[in-house]
Amino acid sequence: MVKKVYENRHEVCSFYFTDELRASLDGPDCWAKGWVFNGDNCFNRMRHQQGGGGVIIWGRIIGNTIIGPFHVPEGLKLSSATYCPFPKNSLEPWLDNLPLATMKKTIFMHDNAVSHAAKATTQFLHSLGFVNDLMVCPPNSPDLNPIENLWSIIKCHVYLNGKQYSSKDMWMAIKESAATIPKSTIKKLTDSVNDRLF
């Protein structure tokens, strides 16, 4: 389905790539490793079980532009009702000034998370004009969405030298990191979709 849609329209369409990111306050969600000199104390990391927590953000990229990121309020459970305001607040002002001919050549891409695949979310996106232009992704295929690579770039910058954060500091670090990413890097990611699909 993905390949079929893209083959027919890749020369003339624009893609909106969207997704959420959870950034852990205690560092990347993986094992931490490093050297400790004999007799020195190990570096203690604040783990999730100790209240490490994290920050959830939502954003989108199109062409060479990142829109957002937007902070998901702490403790908010993402459902269709709580997810829809994010594309609404970021897309509606932009779509109001978009020519109808251009709108017809756009495809909205997000994954199959429950809040994305809900009937109410689909109806909401239809109301914005994405009637036949919602890309249906196969399950377990994050490699098809280049915004995942953008999140990886941001995380590498944010977690440099094993840095840890409070919730407020993490959110500020993510915003600052996103603002420094060159447009050429974002364009390279969005242009890579053709190769990813094939």
XYZ file of C-alpha atoms in Angstrom:
198
model
C 0.000 0.000 0.000
C 2.758 2.426 0.967
C 4.798 1.623 -2.105
C 1.791 1.878 -4.418
C 0.775 5.325 -3.152
C 4.295 6.631 -3.337
C 5.075 5.248 -6.803
C 2.063 7.060 -8.238
C 2.701 10.408 -6.567
C 6.329 10.792 -5.469
C 7.188 13.260 -8.215
C 4.512 15.776 -7.220
C 3.591 15.258 -3.580
C 4.765 16.583 -0.243
C 4.917 14.485 2.894
C 4.148 15.539 6.452
C 6.114 13.196 8.696
C 4.934 13.245 12.313
C 5.615 11.317 15.493
C 6.173 11.518 19.231
C 9.450 11.129 21.098
C 10.014 10.122 24.700
C 13.317 11.417 26.067
C 14.396 9.825 29.357
C 15.836 12.155 31.979
C 18.490 9.596 32.922
C 19.901 9.201 29.409
C 19.144 6.989 26.411
C 17.033 3.879 26.949
C 20.004 1.526 26.786
C 22.897 0.262 28.859
C 25.397 2.864 30.042
C 29.055 1.862 29.808
C 32.432 3.439 30.428
C 35.716 3.151 32.283
C 36.185 3.485 36.045
C 39.679 3.676 37.506
C 40.547 1.125 40.176
C 39.412 2.427 43.543
C 37.143 5.168 42.135
C 33.406 5.247 42.717
C 31.081 4.352 39.872
C 29.023 7.164 38.391
C 25.471 6.834 39.703
C 22.701 7.336 37.165
C 19.117 8.135 38.169
C 17.042 5.229 36.878
C 13.333 5.143 35.955
C 12.626 3.071 39.077
C 14.112 5.913 41.148
C 11.909 8.532 39.542
C 14.080 9.158 36.494
C 11.038 9.897 34.349
C 11.051 11.507 30.938
C 9.656 14.119 28.591
C 7.337 13.417 25.640
C 7.320 15.712 22.610
C 5.495 15.754 19.263
C 6.706 17.276 16.026
C 6.584 17.079 12.255
C 8.902 17.661 9.335
C 8.161 18.594 5.746
C 10.783 19.298 3.105
C 13.596 21.080 4.933
C 11.512 22.361 7.851
C 10.790 21.080 11.344
C 7.534 22.259 12.912
C 7.788 22.150 16.667
C 8.694 20.278 18.699
C 5.674 20.610 20.979
C 5.746 19.532 24.610
C 3.220 16.899 25.676
C 2.102 17.885 29.214
C 3.459 15.611 31.926
C 1.068 12.815 32.855
C -1.080 13.274 29.719
C -2.099 9.922 28.258
C -2.150 10.119 24.474
C -5.522 9.124 23.074
C -7.323 10.352 19.976
C -8.833 13.232 21.982
C -5.469 14.357 23.391
C -3.448 13.675 20.216
C -5.583 15.651 17.729
C -4.789 19.104 19.204
C -1.110 18.697 18.234
C -1.653 18.418 14.451
C -4.583 20.854 14.737
C -2.509 23.632 16.344
C 0.479 23.155 14.061
C -1.269 22.393 10.761
C -4.387 24.567 10.666
C -2.590 27.966 10.520
C -0.300 26.629 7.803
C -3.063 24.969 5.769
C -5.182 28.136 5.788
C -2.644 29.785 3.457
C -1.970 26.717 1.316
C -3.345 26.673 -2.260
C -5.912 23.925 -2.808
C -3.839 22.447 -5.653
C -0.888 22.028 -3.301
C -3.097 20.580 -0.566
C -4.242 17.872 -2.968
C -0.607 16.810 -3.402
C 0.151 16.251 0.266
C 0.342 13.012 2.226
C 0.131 12.833 6.011
C 2.297 10.135 7.570
C 2.201 8.836 11.109
C 2.489 5.351 12.570
C -0.202 2.964 13.714
C -0.208 3.930 17.395
C -3.640 3.611 18.972
C -4.075 7.391 19.207
C -3.162 7.764 15.508
C -5.209 4.886 14.103
C -8.396 5.733 16.028
C -11.475 6.461 13.948
C -11.869 9.896 15.576
C -8.288 10.825 14.584
C -8.878 9.753 10.982
C -12.097 11.785 10.852
C -10.272 14.793 12.292
C -7.514 14.575 9.665
C -10.194 14.245 6.981
C -11.677 17.513 8.263
C -8.285 19.164 7.651
C -8.331 17.964 4.056
C -6.356 14.714 4.238
C -9.151 12.572 2.832
C -7.267 10.054 0.673
C -3.825 11.147 1.736
C -3.100 9.277 4.956
C -0.158 6.963 4.418
C -0.867 3.492 5.738
C 2.319 2.033 7.220
C 3.046 -1.646 7.835
C 3.369 -2.614 11.525
C 6.803 -2.279 13.137
C 8.255 -0.068 10.405
C 9.766 3.016 12.092
C 12.452 3.040 9.378
C 9.845 4.372 6.929
C 9.446 7.612 8.898
C 12.525 9.882 8.686
C 11.445 11.876 11.734
C 12.732 8.913 13.772
C 16.219 9.805 12.511
C 15.643 13.419 13.482
C 14.801 12.336 17.029
C 18.020 10.311 17.068
C 20.059 13.371 16.053
C 18.431 15.422 18.811
C 19.042 12.713 21.422
C 22.720 12.388 20.477
C 23.131 16.122 21.015
C 21.071 16.293 24.206
C 22.770 13.304 25.882
C 26.314 14.331 24.915
C 28.848 13.421 27.642
C 26.237 11.441 29.585
C 24.258 14.498 30.647
C 21.117 14.068 32.767
C 18.256 16.530 33.254
C 15.247 17.650 35.188
C 11.988 17.732 33.174
C 12.191 21.492 32.540
C 15.860 21.397 31.551
C 15.296 18.426 29.230
C 12.498 20.249 27.398
C 14.690 23.342 26.963
C 17.616 21.222 25.740
C 15.398 19.510 23.141
C 14.076 22.855 21.870
C 17.581 24.303 21.607
C 18.898 21.204 19.847
C 16.023 21.174 17.326
C 16.663 24.838 16.520
C 20.300 24.144 15.594
C 19.656 21.338 13.093
C 20.546 22.585 9.580
C 17.760 22.667 6.984
C 20.011 20.611 4.704
C 19.994 17.772 7.258
C 16.191 17.742 7.448
C 15.942 17.843 3.631
C 18.321 14.896 3.366
C 16.078 12.906 5.704
C 12.821 13.686 3.895
C 14.437 13.036 0.507
C 15.512 9.576 1.676
C 11.944 8.222 1.738
C 12.033 6.898 -1.824
C 14.997 4.644 -1.039
C 13.474 3.581 2.276
C 10.264 2.414 0.585
C 12.023 0.425 -2.107
